Each structure stands twice: as structure tokens, then as C-alpha cells.
């Protein structure tokens, strides 16, 4: 992301934006709420809450089933949300958007359905050292089943993913490469386009974990040219319980279903069943109806603010936070990749990270502490736990000042 940082928060009025989030009206332990854990799950704007309420109170019904008006209205809004997701990702067709329970389920689906149908003993699956467990464990499970092997591309000592290092792992046996577009621990932004282009030349299927990336940059699946991509609604200021899987049409329709049940079939008889094409093929049972529609509202909300404006604001906050944190004696920042965004992970010398987290909590500052669902990365960094502050579209310089103040308190109490 080569974005020019704003000099101040003037053009993007973050204090006005915060008024859209009812949660910030509350205090925690008698202190102003400082939410620096958006990388884990983002807070919800009023528009998303209103959308949930509207579906549930004015036209709620199951979808794709009823002929009555409520069901028709809800079905239309559900499918409009699918189109909004397709537009948001620049997908050629909304039929390429599958709603799952989470990004985790999307990755499990690709591993089980594509991997189950296409991998055999000796084939290789390439991932990187900085993946979230959701992009490691499903591959381990399918590797165990099929006899395929996992090859792990290294990161640099700066926490950077270099395209050349990933490409160097490709062999004639590589069938699929699955990697994150942005690290949930180090904020590293991955050279998606270069990795995908090199994979395409070798007929290697590509899976992009865009869980963090969708919050911080514009994602264009046609520009990236990836075969599959996943993200979760709850990190994009939308509700829990909804994930998105984007897939190439021919690959999706050649894959067996993930689960069987209602809405995914063409015909069922005791002599056999035929399946619909994507997306219905992968959407067995009643989905999270109000939540999917509210994801559409979340997309409208972030697009209304402007993805570039959000990214510029977050870059300004990130630079401010990095400077302030670097000035704290005994604070060690992890990850120095040239292309990074919105996430700062660190330790404080002689201060256990869990104690730091608890002291920050008493000051109303919410951060994540631990292995961040990336134990192999922790091992590679030589740590067991990091404190992580992650920035969202509502983060202010005051939030960062409160974090810094809390860290000084932690040092005084623990050091
Ligand atoms: C990079 C990355 N991938 C995958 C996931 C899994 O997302 P979910 O728990 O919403 O399925 C996360 C969540 O933190 C993540 O940050």
C-alpha cells in the first residue's frame, strides 16, 4: 500500500466516525474505552445494528423457500448482500460468493473439498511461516488424509514474506499455495500478485486468506487473480457467524459439496441426489440470514467512509503509534517488513505479556495478548506471547496515548 499519510485527522473526521459506534459511549472500569483489538474482531456501527434489527423485526423469514412476501423480501435482501460482497471484492459474479460460518470454515471447505478431490500422496501444499492456525490446521488435516506434504515458506528476520522465498518452494509436485494477504500478528502485507502470478504459470491453485487485508485495503480478486479467497464478516465491522469464500467458478462447480442438506440439492431420491452449482452447492441448511444482510450494511458503511480514506487514517495512526512505542525504553517491536499496516506486536522487557494485558485492561485499554493463533510464527520469533495493538477505522491518537500511558504504568508496577 503506497498511501500518502495525512498530516492530521482533519479530512477524515474520526471523532465523528466514532459516534457511529454505540459501544464507545460506554466506559470500562470507569475509564474511556480504548479498543485496540479490531484485528481480533471489530466493533459494529449503528448501521449494522439497525440492519440486524430491521431484518428481525420487519420481514424475517427463511430464504429461498417461501412464496409469501416476507420470505421473498428477505431472500432479495440476502442475495443483494451477496452482490455487495461480489462488488466489494471485484468478483466477476455473485455466484462466486459462498457464505460460510467464518473464514475458518471457508479454509476448511477448500482444504476438504478441493484438497480431498485433488490431492494425492506425494503432492505438496505450500503455506508460509506466518499463517494463522486457520490456514495451517485444515491443510494438516487434509495432508494426513491424502498423504500430501506441507512445505513451509520462510519469512525474513524482519517478518517479511518475500515472493521469491515462496516461489522457491514451488516444485512439480506443488498443487496448491495458501497464504495470508496480511499477517494478523506482524501486520506484514504479502506480495499477493507476484505469488499468484508465479503459481499460475505452474498450474498451482491459489488460496488467499484476506481476513486482515479486507479491513485495511481494497481487495480485488480479479487483479490478484487468485482462485480462492476467504474473509470473516466480524472483522469488517459486520456481525459474527458469517464468512465469505470467493472461488473460481470452474473450480467451485467441480468440487464435491462440503455438507449435505436443504437448499444445496437439485433432486433427492433414495437412489441418489444431484447438487446445485455454486454458491448453493456449499450452503446446506439455513444460513445466518440477518447476519449476511448486515454484512451488506457493513460493506455499505466502510465504502461510504471510503476505503482509501480509512487506509490513510489508519496509516497516520500506525505511524504515530510506532513512533510512540519505539520511544519506550525496554519495548521490543516485532515485525519490520517494509510493507506493514495497522498491527503492532511487542513485548516489554521483564514484564510478562499477560500481566501487561491485565494492567492495560484496568486502564480501559483492550489489547490481545498471547500467541494470536499463530504458534509456529511465535516459535520462529522466539517468543511465547506478544502484546498486540490493532488499529481500526475508529482509532484515535488519544487511544495510542492511553496505550503508551498504560505501558508506562505496567513498567512501573512490573519492572
Ligand atoms: C489472518 C487470519 N486468518 C484467519 C482467521 C480466522 O478467522 P475466523 O476466526 O473469523 O474464522 C483470522 C482471525 O483472527 C486471521 O486473523
mmCIF file of C-alpha atoms in Angstrom, residues 4-333:
data_model
loop_
_atom_site.group_PDB
_atom_site.id
_atom_site.type_symbol
_atom_site.label_atom_id
_atom_site.label_comp_id
_atom_site.label_asym_id
_atom_site.label_seq_id
_atom_site.Cartn_x
_atom_site.Cartn_y
_atom_site.Cartn_z
ATOM 1 C CA UNK A 4 0.332 9.305 1.434
ATOM 2 C CA UNK A 5 -0.153 9.765 5.182
ATOM 3 C CA UNK A 6 -2.487 12.550 6.245
ATOM 4 C CA UNK A 7 -0.836 15.179 8.420
ATOM 5 C CA UNK A 8 -3.750 15.195 10.818
ATOM 6 C CA UNK A 9 -7.152 13.612 11.229
ATOM 7 C CA UNK A 10 -8.802 16.664 9.602
ATOM 8 C CA UNK A 11 -10.139 15.303 6.317
ATOM 9 C CA UNK A 12 -11.272 12.050 7.901
ATOM 10 C CA UNK A 13 -13.200 13.088 10.975
ATOM 11 C CA UNK A 14 -12.504 10.140 13.239
ATOM 12 C CA UNK A 15 -14.348 11.712 16.177
ATOM 13 C CA UNK A 16 -17.479 11.943 14.073
ATOM 14 C CA UNK A 17 -16.947 8.396 12.808
ATOM 15 C CA UNK A 18 -16.743 7.151 16.414
ATOM 16 C CA UNK A 19 -20.238 8.484 17.027
ATOM 17 C CA UNK A 20 -21.472 5.789 14.629
ATOM 18 C CA UNK A 21 -20.317 3.130 17.125
ATOM 19 C CA UNK A 22 -22.605 2.978 20.183
ATOM 20 C CA UNK A 23 -20.078 0.914 22.136
ATOM 21 C CA UNK A 24 -17.804 3.917 22.525
ATOM 22 C CA UNK A 25 -20.417 5.612 24.691
ATOM 23 C CA UNK A 26 -19.513 3.148 27.434
ATOM 24 C CA UNK A 27 -16.743 3.211 29.973
ATOM 25 C CA UNK A 28 -14.641 0.243 31.128
ATOM 26 C CA UNK A 29 -13.510 0.149 34.774
ATOM 27 C CA UNK A 30 -14.579 3.793 34.951
ATOM 28 C CA UNK A 31 -12.233 4.691 32.098
ATOM 29 C CA UNK A 32 -12.736 5.736 28.487
ATOM 30 C CA UNK A 33 -12.958 2.611 26.272
ATOM 31 C CA UNK A 34 -9.775 2.275 24.208
ATOM 32 C CA UNK A 35 -10.374 -0.563 21.793
ATOM 33 C CA UNK A 36 -7.149 -1.748 20.205
ATOM 34 C CA UNK A 37 -8.249 -5.281 19.319
ATOM 35 C CA UNK A 38 -10.007 -4.776 15.991
ATOM 36 C CA UNK A 39 -7.666 -7.343 14.405
ATOM 37 C CA UNK A 40 -9.411 -9.925 16.531
ATOM 38 C CA UNK A 41 -12.938 -8.631 15.975
ATOM 39 C CA UNK A 42 -14.100 -5.147 15.042
ATOM 40 C CA UNK A 43 -16.816 -3.094 16.754
ATOM 41 C CA UNK A 44 -20.118 -2.608 14.942
ATOM 42 C CA UNK A 45 -21.528 0.661 13.597
ATOM 43 C CA UNK A 46 -25.143 1.645 14.179
ATOM 44 C CA UNK A 47 -25.912 0.849 10.522
ATOM 45 C CA UNK A 48 -25.057 -2.821 11.101
ATOM 46 C CA UNK A 49 -27.078 -2.973 14.321
ATOM 47 C CA UNK A 50 -30.034 -1.315 12.565
ATOM 48 C CA UNK A 51 -29.825 -3.766 9.701
ATOM 49 C CA UNK A 52 -29.956 -6.743 12.094
ATOM 50 C CA UNK A 53 -32.905 -5.186 13.889
ATOM 51 C CA UNK A 54 -34.714 -4.369 10.677
ATOM 52 C CA UNK A 55 -34.472 -7.914 9.310
ATOM 53 C CA UNK A 56 -35.527 -9.495 12.581
ATOM 54 C CA UNK A 57 -38.375 -7.110 13.340
ATOM 55 C CA UNK A 58 -39.872 -6.217 9.965
ATOM 56 C CA UNK A 59 -39.544 -9.030 7.405
ATOM 57 C CA UNK A 60 -37.785 -12.021 8.943
ATOM 58 C CA UNK A 61 -38.395 -15.374 7.275
ATOM 59 C CA UNK A 62 -36.341 -18.233 5.921
ATOM 60 C CA UNK A 63 -34.885 -17.674 2.453
ATOM 61 C CA UNK A 64 -35.073 -19.466 -0.902
ATOM 62 C CA UNK A 65 -38.147 -21.378 0.329
ATOM 63 C CA UNK A 66 -41.308 -19.367 0.929
ATOM 64 C CA UNK A 67 -43.598 -17.859 -1.692
ATOM 65 C CA UNK A 68 -45.018 -15.368 0.805
ATOM 66 C CA UNK A 69 -43.861 -11.762 0.787
ATOM 67 C CA UNK A 70 -41.627 -11.826 3.877
ATOM 68 C CA UNK A 71 -39.637 -14.723 2.521
ATOM 69 C CA UNK A 72 -39.356 -13.054 -0.873
ATOM 70 C CA UNK A 73 -38.189 -9.760 0.679
ATOM 71 C CA UNK A 74 -35.646 -11.474 2.898
ATOM 72 C CA UNK A 75 -34.380 -13.602 0.001
ATOM 73 C CA UNK A 76 -33.957 -10.497 -2.152
ATOM 74 C CA UNK A 77 -32.011 -8.689 0.585
ATOM 75 C CA UNK A 78 -29.858 -11.772 1.218
ATOM 76 C CA UNK A 79 -28.974 -12.026 -2.473
ATOM 77 C CA UNK A 80 -28.380 -8.259 -2.630
ATOM 78 C CA UNK A 81 -25.830 -8.728 0.166
ATOM 79 C CA UNK A 82 -24.136 -11.424 -1.912
ATOM 80 C CA UNK A 83 -23.910 -8.940 -4.797
ATOM 81 C CA UNK A 84 -22.457 -6.300 -2.438
ATOM 82 C CA UNK A 85 -19.750 -8.745 -1.355
ATOM 83 C CA UNK A 86 -19.027 -9.581 -5.010
ATOM 84 C CA UNK A 87 -18.730 -5.870 -5.851
ATOM 85 C CA UNK A 88 -16.578 -5.267 -2.762
ATOM 86 C CA UNK A 89 -14.139 -7.988 -3.858
ATOM 87 C CA UNK A 90 -14.471 -7.044 -7.563
ATOM 88 C CA UNK A 91 -15.626 -10.596 -8.264
ATOM 89 C CA UNK A 92 -16.979 -11.204 -11.783
ATOM 90 C CA UNK A 93 -20.165 -12.840 -10.469
ATOM 91 C CA UNK A 94 -22.101 -13.105 -7.207
ATOM 92 C CA UNK A 95 -22.348 -16.864 -7.916
ATOM 93 C CA UNK A 96 -18.697 -16.993 -6.897
ATOM 94 C CA UNK A 97 -19.506 -15.805 -3.378
ATOM 95 C CA UNK A 98 -20.244 -18.604 -0.913
ATOM 96 C CA UNK A 99 -21.450 -17.723 2.579
ATOM 97 C CA UNK A 100 -19.903 -19.849 5.294
ATOM 98 C CA UNK A 101 -19.884 -19.593 9.095
ATOM 99 C CA UNK A 102 -16.431 -17.980 9.138
ATOM 100 C CA UNK A 103 -13.183 -17.617 7.246
ATOM 101 C CA UNK A 104 -12.058 -20.684 9.166
ATOM 102 C CA UNK A 105 -14.918 -22.679 7.687
ATOM 103 C CA UNK A 106 -14.066 -21.332 4.210
ATOM 104 C CA UNK A 107 -10.485 -22.574 4.531
ATOM 105 C CA UNK A 108 -11.655 -25.937 5.865
ATOM 106 C CA UNK A 109 -14.089 -26.162 2.959
ATOM 107 C CA UNK A 110 -11.397 -25.577 0.332
ATOM 108 C CA UNK A 111 -8.988 -27.963 2.051
ATOM 109 C CA UNK A 112 -11.608 -30.706 2.440
ATOM 110 C CA UNK A 113 -13.459 -30.323 -0.874
ATOM 111 C CA UNK A 114 -10.779 -29.178 -3.314
ATOM 112 C CA UNK A 115 -7.974 -30.921 -1.438
ATOM 113 C CA UNK A 116 -9.986 -34.090 -0.865
ATOM 114 C CA UNK A 117 -10.782 -34.347 -4.593
ATOM 115 C CA UNK A 118 -7.407 -33.304 -5.995
ATOM 116 C CA UNK A 119 -4.570 -34.151 -3.607
ATOM 117 C CA UNK A 120 -2.775 -37.475 -3.509
ATOM 118 C CA UNK A 121 0.265 -38.939 -1.766
ATOM 119 C CA UNK A 122 3.439 -37.005 -2.562
ATOM 120 C CA UNK A 123 1.639 -33.789 -3.640
ATOM 121 C CA UNK A 124 2.767 -30.599 -1.935
ATOM 122 C CA UNK A 125 0.814 -27.821 -0.240
ATOM 123 C CA UNK A 126 2.781 -24.587 0.258
ATOM 124 C CA UNK A 127 1.951 -22.241 3.139
ATOM 125 C CA UNK A 128 4.100 -19.621 4.904
ATOM 126 C CA UNK A 129 5.607 -19.329 8.346
ATOM 127 C CA UNK A 130 3.288 -16.520 9.415
ATOM 128 C CA UNK A 131 -0.075 -18.160 8.872
ATOM 129 C CA UNK A 132 -2.965 -18.114 11.335
ATOM 130 C CA UNK A 133 -3.861 -21.589 12.630
ATOM 131 C CA UNK A 134 -6.965 -21.417 10.399
ATOM 132 C CA UNK A 135 -4.635 -21.551 7.400
ATOM 133 C CA UNK A 136 -2.417 -24.293 8.817
ATOM 134 C CA UNK A 137 -4.553 -26.899 10.557
ATOM 135 C CA UNK A 138 -7.054 -27.598 7.718
ATOM 136 C CA UNK A 139 -4.075 -28.280 5.426
ATOM 137 C CA UNK A 140 -2.500 -30.566 8.003
ATOM 138 C CA UNK A 141 -5.782 -32.459 8.273
ATOM 139 C CA UNK A 142 -6.144 -32.971 4.528
ATOM 140 C CA UNK A 143 -2.425 -33.777 4.195
ATOM 141 C CA UNK A 144 -2.847 -36.509 6.765
ATOM 142 C CA UNK A 145 -5.823 -37.918 4.877
ATOM 143 C CA UNK A 146 -4.308 -37.817 1.397
ATOM 144 C CA UNK A 147 -0.603 -38.320 2.057
ATOM 145 C CA UNK A 148 0.212 -34.861 0.700
ATOM 146 C CA UNK A 149 3.073 -32.898 2.277
ATOM 147 C CA UNK A 150 3.113 -29.381 3.698
ATOM 148 C CA UNK A 151 6.006 -27.167 2.662
ATOM 149 C CA UNK A 152 6.501 -24.010 4.735
ATOM 150 C CA UNK A 153 7.942 -20.929 3.027
ATOM 151 C CA UNK A 154 10.182 -18.961 5.406
ATOM 152 C CA UNK A 155 9.755 -15.326 6.363
ATOM 153 C CA UNK A 156 12.700 -12.932 6.626
ATOM 154 C CA UNK A 157 14.088 -11.898 10.044
ATOM 155 C CA UNK A 158 12.023 -8.699 9.535
ATOM 156 C CA UNK A 159 8.818 -10.706 9.347
ATOM 157 C CA UNK A 160 8.519 -10.070 5.633
ATOM 158 C CA UNK A 161 7.092 -12.596 3.162
ATOM 159 C CA UNK A 162 9.227 -12.335 0.025
ATOM 160 C CA UNK A 163 7.594 -13.622 -3.162
ATOM 161 C CA UNK A 164 10.903 -15.250 -4.186
ATOM 162 C CA UNK A 165 11.024 -17.277 -0.965
ATOM 163 C CA UNK A 166 7.515 -18.613 -1.555
ATOM 164 C CA UNK A 167 8.165 -19.277 -5.245
ATOM 165 C CA UNK A 168 11.377 -21.141 -4.332
ATOM 166 C CA UNK A 169 9.153 -23.689 -2.543
ATOM 167 C CA UNK A 170 7.225 -24.497 -5.730
ATOM 168 C CA UNK A 171 8.117 -27.835 -7.343
ATOM 169 C CA UNK A 172 6.466 -30.024 -9.947
ATOM 170 C CA UNK A 173 4.594 -31.652 -7.029
ATOM 171 C CA UNK A 174 3.096 -28.385 -5.680
ATOM 172 C CA UNK A 175 -0.680 -28.430 -6.148
ATOM 173 C CA UNK A 176 -1.834 -25.554 -4.002
ATOM 174 C CA UNK A 177 -0.418 -22.497 -2.211
ATOM 175 C CA UNK A 178 -2.374 -20.934 0.679
ATOM 176 C CA UNK A 179 -1.188 -17.733 2.294
ATOM 177 C CA UNK A 180 -2.333 -14.686 4.159
ATOM 178 C CA UNK A 181 -2.544 -11.314 2.375
ATOM 179 C CA UNK A 182 -1.750 -9.622 5.678
ATOM 180 C CA UNK A 183 -0.375 -11.067 8.912
ATOM 181 C CA UNK A 184 -2.616 -10.895 11.970
ATOM 182 C CA UNK A 185 0.485 -10.699 14.182
ATOM 183 C CA UNK A 186 3.053 -8.551 12.404
ATOM 184 C CA UNK A 187 0.854 -6.564 10.011
ATOM 185 C CA UNK A 188 3.073 -7.718 7.130
ATOM 186 C CA UNK A 189 1.440 -7.187 3.744
ATOM 187 C CA UNK A 190 2.186 -10.052 1.383
ATOM 188 C CA UNK A 191 3.045 -9.666 -2.331
ATOM 189 C CA UNK A 192 -0.140 -11.485 -3.354
ATOM 190 C CA UNK A 193 0.016 -10.644 -7.052
ATOM 191 C CA UNK A 194 3.560 -11.904 -7.564
ATOM 192 C CA UNK A 195 2.936 -15.143 -5.697
ATOM 193 C CA UNK A 196 -0.306 -15.797 -7.588
ATOM 194 C CA UNK A 197 1.277 -14.994 -10.964
ATOM 195 C CA UNK A 198 4.139 -17.433 -10.330
ATOM 196 C CA UNK A 199 1.686 -20.086 -9.109
ATOM 197 C CA UNK A 200 -0.497 -19.663 -12.215
ATOM 198 C CA UNK A 201 2.494 -20.263 -14.509
ATOM 199 C CA UNK A 202 2.888 -23.634 -12.785
ATOM 200 C CA UNK A 203 -0.831 -24.552 -12.615
ATOM 201 C CA UNK A 204 -0.790 -24.253 -8.829
ATOM 202 C CA UNK A 205 -4.117 -23.379 -7.217
ATOM 203 C CA UNK A 206 -4.010 -20.250 -5.026
ATOM 204 C CA UNK A 207 -5.857 -19.560 -1.764
ATOM 205 C CA UNK A 208 -5.666 -16.110 -0.182
ATOM 206 C CA UNK A 209 -6.559 -15.570 3.458
ATOM 207 C CA UNK A 210 -7.787 -11.961 3.363
ATOM 208 C CA UNK A 211 -9.136 -11.830 6.943
ATOM 209 C CA UNK A 212 -6.922 -8.922 7.931
ATOM 210 C CA UNK A 213 -6.451 -7.432 4.468
ATOM 211 C CA UNK A 214 -10.145 -6.637 3.873
ATOM 212 C CA UNK A 215 -10.163 -4.288 6.854
ATOM 213 C CA UNK A 216 -7.247 -2.228 5.684
ATOM 214 C CA UNK A 217 -7.022 -2.222 1.910
ATOM 215 C CA UNK A 218 -9.121 -2.554 -1.190
ATOM 216 C CA UNK A 219 -9.182 -6.186 -2.319
ATOM 217 C CA UNK A 220 -9.595 -7.021 -5.991
ATOM 218 C CA UNK A 221 -9.767 -10.746 -6.748
ATOM 219 C CA UNK A 222 -9.521 -10.119 -10.488
ATOM 220 C CA UNK A 223 -6.405 -8.026 -10.093
ATOM 221 C CA UNK A 224 -4.883 -10.580 -7.717
ATOM 222 C CA UNK A 225 -6.163 -13.363 -9.997
ATOM 223 C CA UNK A 226 -6.417 -15.778 -7.061
ATOM 224 C CA UNK A 227 -8.506 -18.955 -7.269
ATOM 225 C CA UNK A 228 -9.949 -18.812 -3.744
ATOM 226 C CA UNK A 229 -10.138 -16.099 -1.091
ATOM 227 C CA UNK A 230 -11.696 -16.003 2.368
ATOM 228 C CA UNK A 231 -12.598 -13.419 4.986
ATOM 229 C CA UNK A 232 -14.882 -13.095 8.023
ATOM 230 C CA UNK A 233 -17.661 -10.520 8.371
ATOM 231 C CA UNK A 234 -16.914 -9.782 12.021
ATOM 232 C CA UNK A 235 -13.528 -8.264 11.243
ATOM 233 C CA UNK A 236 -15.077 -5.982 8.616
ATOM 234 C CA UNK A 237 -17.354 -4.276 11.178
ATOM 235 C CA UNK A 238 -20.100 -6.784 10.394
ATOM 236 C CA UNK A 239 -21.736 -9.475 12.553
ATOM 237 C CA UNK A 240 -20.348 -12.788 13.786
ATOM 238 C CA UNK A 241 -21.299 -16.086 12.252
ATOM 239 C CA UNK A 242 -20.680 -15.177 8.601
ATOM 240 C CA UNK A 243 -17.661 -15.936 6.478
ATOM 241 C CA UNK A 244 -17.101 -15.356 2.796
ATOM 242 C CA UNK A 245 -15.480 -17.758 0.373
ATOM 243 C CA UNK A 246 -14.759 -16.447 -3.113
ATOM 244 C CA UNK A 247 -13.877 -19.091 -5.669
ATOM 245 C CA UNK A 248 -13.234 -19.557 -9.365
ATOM 246 C CA UNK A 249 -16.467 -20.829 -10.923
ATOM 247 C CA UNK A 250 -14.996 -23.878 -12.658
ATOM 248 C CA UNK A 251 -13.162 -24.965 -9.509
ATOM 249 C CA UNK A 252 -16.206 -24.473 -7.269
ATOM 250 C CA UNK A 253 -18.525 -26.425 -9.561
ATOM 251 C CA UNK A 254 -16.037 -29.278 -9.928
ATOM 252 C CA UNK A 255 -15.749 -29.667 -6.156
ATOM 253 C CA UNK A 256 -17.940 -32.051 -4.145
ATOM 254 C CA UNK A 257 -20.205 -30.378 -1.564
ATOM 255 C CA UNK A 258 -18.876 -29.726 1.932
ATOM 256 C CA UNK A 259 -22.095 -30.625 3.742
ATOM 257 C CA UNK A 260 -25.362 -32.141 2.595
ATOM 258 C CA UNK A 261 -28.832 -30.871 3.425
ATOM 259 C CA UNK A 262 -31.530 -28.461 2.349
ATOM 260 C CA UNK A 263 -31.047 -25.780 -0.329
ATOM 261 C CA UNK A 264 -27.942 -27.344 -1.922
ATOM 262 C CA UNK A 265 -29.672 -30.051 -3.957
ATOM 263 C CA UNK A 266 -31.342 -30.233 -7.348
ATOM 264 C CA UNK A 267 -33.174 -33.512 -6.708
ATOM 265 C CA UNK A 268 -33.106 -36.037 -3.893
ATOM 266 C CA UNK A 269 -34.271 -39.622 -4.061
ATOM 267 C CA UNK A 270 -33.220 -42.759 -2.241
ATOM 268 C CA UNK A 271 -31.470 -43.879 -5.402
ATOM 269 C CA UNK A 272 -29.300 -40.758 -5.492
ATOM 270 C CA UNK A 273 -29.021 -36.983 -5.146
ATOM 271 C CA UNK A 274 -27.869 -34.277 -7.533
ATOM 272 C CA UNK A 275 -26.380 -30.998 -6.390
ATOM 273 C CA UNK A 276 -26.839 -27.386 -7.430
ATOM 274 C CA UNK A 277 -23.912 -25.382 -8.689
ATOM 275 C CA UNK A 278 -22.138 -22.816 -6.500
ATOM 276 C CA UNK A 279 -22.932 -20.969 -4.392
ATOM 277 C CA UNK A 280 -25.941 -23.085 -3.275
ATOM 278 C CA UNK A 281 -23.874 -26.304 -3.530
ATOM 279 C CA UNK A 282 -21.867 -25.149 -0.485
ATOM 280 C CA UNK A 283 -24.689 -23.559 1.505
ATOM 281 C CA UNK A 284 -26.530 -26.527 3.013
ATOM 282 C CA UNK A 285 -29.155 -25.652 5.601
ATOM 283 C CA UNK A 286 -30.478 -22.331 6.850
ATOM 284 C CA UNK A 287 -27.717 -19.697 6.792
ATOM 285 C CA UNK A 288 -27.160 -16.740 9.128
ATOM 286 C CA UNK A 289 -29.799 -14.702 7.309
ATOM 287 C CA UNK A 290 -29.931 -11.412 9.233
ATOM 288 C CA UNK A 291 -26.157 -11.501 9.671
ATOM 289 C CA UNK A 292 -25.466 -11.875 5.946
ATOM 290 C CA UNK A 293 -27.779 -8.950 5.197
ATOM 291 C CA UNK A 294 -25.983 -6.940 7.908
ATOM 292 C CA UNK A 295 -22.635 -7.760 6.291
ATOM 293 C CA UNK A 296 -24.044 -5.908 3.283
ATOM 294 C CA UNK A 297 -24.727 -2.940 5.589
ATOM 295 C CA UNK A 298 -21.141 -3.126 6.913
ATOM 296 C CA UNK A 299 -19.810 -3.020 3.360
ATOM 297 C CA UNK A 300 -22.027 -0.028 2.561
ATOM 298 C CA UNK A 301 -20.706 1.627 5.726
ATOM 299 C CA UNK A 302 -16.975 1.187 5.024
ATOM 300 C CA UNK A 303 -17.418 2.046 1.353
ATOM 301 C CA UNK A 304 -19.352 5.156 2.418
ATOM 302 C CA UNK A 305 -16.388 6.289 4.503
ATOM 303 C CA UNK A 306 -14.078 5.393 1.622
ATOM 304 C CA UNK A 307 -11.547 2.560 1.706
ATOM 305 C CA UNK A 308 -8.682 4.885 0.769
ATOM 306 C CA UNK A 309 -9.692 7.438 3.416
ATOM 307 C CA UNK A 310 -9.800 4.666 6.042
ATOM 308 C CA UNK A 311 -6.400 3.337 4.952
ATOM 309 C CA UNK A 312 -4.860 6.834 5.082
ATOM 310 C CA UNK A 313 -6.289 7.436 8.541
ATOM 311 C CA UNK A 314 -5.023 4.088 9.798
ATOM 312 C CA UNK A 315 -1.585 4.751 8.299
ATOM 313 C CA UNK A 316 -1.390 8.054 10.172
ATOM 314 C CA UNK A 317 -2.357 6.298 13.426
ATOM 315 C CA UNK A 318 0.064 3.447 12.730
ATOM 316 C CA UNK A 319 2.986 5.850 12.160
ATOM 317 C CA UNK A 320 2.055 7.784 15.306
ATOM 318 C CA UNK A 321 1.828 4.570 17.354
ATOM 319 C CA UNK A 322 5.081 3.181 16.007
ATOM 320 C CA UNK A 323 6.930 6.364 16.900
ATOM 321 C CA UNK A 324 5.439 6.487 20.414
ATOM 322 C CA UNK A 325 6.067 2.798 21.118
ATOM 323 C CA UNK A 326 9.626 2.928 19.808
ATOM 324 C CA UNK A 327 10.320 5.713 22.290
ATOM 325 C CA UNK A 328 9.508 3.433 25.263
ATOM 326 C CA UNK A 329 12.730 2.025 26.730
ATOM 327 C CA UNK A 330 12.545 -1.763 27.036
ATOM 328 C CA UNK A 331 9.753 -2.125 24.467
ATOM 329 C CA UNK A 332 10.600 -4.521 21.646
ATOM 330 C CA UNK A 333 8.515 -4.277 18.473
#
